[in-house]
Short mmCIF file of C-alpha atoms in Angstrom, two decimals:
data_model
loop_
_atom_site.label_atom_id
_atom_site.label_comp_id
_atom_site.label_asym_id
_atom_site.label_seq_id
_atom_site.Cartn_x
_atom_site.Cartn_y
_atom_site.Cartn_z
CA UNK A 728 -25.21 11.11 -35.20
CA UNK A 729 -21.67 10.79 -34.08
CA UNK A 730 -21.16 6.35 -35.53
CA UNK A 731 -20.55 4.01 -33.07
CA UNK A 732 -17.37 2.00 -33.21
CA UNK A 733 -17.17 -2.01 -32.27
CA UNK A 734 -14.91 -2.24 -29.27
CA UNK A 735 -12.43 -5.12 -28.64
CA UNK A 736 -11.82 -5.87 -25.46
CA UNK A 737 -8.96 -7.33 -24.47
CA UNK A 738 -7.83 -9.30 -21.28
CA UNK A 739 -4.82 -11.54 -21.34
CA UNK A 740 -3.63 -13.16 -18.44
CA UNK A 741 -1.07 -11.29 -15.84
CA UNK A 742 1.89 -12.76 -16.57
CA UNK A 743 4.55 -10.89 -19.84
CA UNK A 744 4.27 -13.98 -21.29
CA UNK A 745 0.97 -13.80 -22.50
CA UNK A 746 0.58 -9.56 -21.84
CA UNK A 747 3.58 -8.93 -25.40
CA UNK A 748 1.90 -11.21 -27.41
CA UNK A 749 -1.86 -9.45 -26.85
CA UNK A 750 -0.17 -6.37 -26.61
CA UNK A 751 1.26 -7.10 -30.36
CA UNK A 752 -2.39 -9.07 -32.06
CA UNK A 753 -4.44 -4.98 -30.40
CA UNK A 754 -1.26 -3.19 -32.49
CA UNK A 755 -2.57 -4.94 -35.53
CA UNK A 756 -5.75 -5.29 -35.16
CA UNK A 757 -5.91 -1.72 -34.62
CA UNK A 758 -4.21 -1.16 -38.05
CA UNK A 759 -6.20 -3.67 -39.64
CA UNK A 760 -10.03 -2.29 -38.70
CA UNK A 761 -11.55 0.53 -37.56
CA UNK A 762 -12.23 -0.75 -34.39
CA UNK A 763 -11.56 0.55 -31.18
CA UNK A 764 -9.75 -1.30 -28.81
CA UNK A 765 -8.98 -1.62 -24.96
CA UNK A 766 -6.87 -3.66 -23.26
CA UNK A 767 -7.51 -4.22 -19.73
CA UNK A 768 -5.11 -5.62 -16.82
CA UNK A 769 -3.80 -4.49 -13.54
CA UNK A 770 -1.91 -1.26 -12.66
CA UNK A 771 1.31 -2.76 -12.58
CA UNK A 772 1.82 -4.02 -16.29
CA UNK A 773 -0.64 -1.29 -17.60
CA UNK A 774 2.51 0.52 -16.47
CA UNK A 775 4.87 -1.32 -19.00
CA UNK A 776 2.28 -1.60 -21.62
CA UNK A 777 2.12 2.32 -21.79
CA UNK A 778 5.22 3.01 -23.03
CA UNK A 779 5.48 0.27 -25.78
CA UNK A 780 2.90 1.85 -27.73
CA UNK A 781 3.76 4.32 -30.57
CA UNK A 782 2.42 7.82 -29.46
CA UNK A 783 0.02 7.26 -32.92
CA UNK A 784 -1.60 4.80 -30.90
CA UNK A 785 -5.45 5.38 -29.90
CA UNK A 786 -5.77 1.81 -28.06
CA UNK A 787 -7.08 2.52 -24.37
CA UNK A 788 -5.27 0.99 -21.58
CA UNK A 789 -7.63 0.19 -18.59
CA UNK A 790 -6.68 -0.92 -14.85
CA UNK A 791 -8.35 -3.26 -12.97
CA UNK A 792 -7.78 -3.46 -9.27
CA UNK A 793 -5.65 -6.21 -7.74
CA UNK A 794 -5.65 -6.43 -4.43
CA UNK A 795 -2.57 -9.92 -3.81
CA UNK A 796 -4.14 -10.18 -0.30
CA UNK A 797 -7.49 -11.01 -1.36
CA UNK A 798 -6.06 -14.21 -2.91
CA UNK A 799 -3.50 -15.29 0.19
CA UNK A 800 -0.56 -13.31 -1.56
CA UNK A 801 2.09 -10.85 -0.37
CA UNK A 802 1.84 -7.81 -0.68
CA UNK A 803 3.11 -6.06 -3.39
CA UNK A 804 2.75 -9.55 -5.38
CA UNK A 805 0.00 -8.34 -8.28
CA UNK A 806 2.02 -10.66 -11.39
CA UNK A 807 3.45 -13.94 -11.75
CA UNK A 808 7.13 -11.97 -12.16
CA UNK A 809 7.39 -10.98 -8.69
CA UNK A 810 6.30 -14.48 -7.48
CA UNK A 811 9.32 -16.16 -5.98
CA UNK A 812 10.58 -19.30 -7.12
CA UNK A 813 8.40 -22.67 -7.00
CA UNK A 814 11.50 -24.39 -5.08
CA UNK A 815 12.01 -21.74 -2.15
CA UNK A 816 7.72 -21.73 -1.89
CA UNK A 817 7.02 -25.52 -0.81
CA UNK A 818 10.74 -24.58 1.38
#
């Protein structure tokens, strides 16, 4: 019977200021534990994270769908990075 590894699921807030530190933590956990790490986020952020992983990393990236229009946002506004500055939003 195959050994079952513990799994850590990481789902940071969908902004770069949260994602990069979480990714650093995921890489440290991968080095120091025998756990499987699954990093969850929206497709736009997963595409940015993929090239940051070392080729030897076993961290799994899982995309979750996000439809901005379902939350009252314009199309293609998937992250806080793509939103206009607050000042322009209130004019």
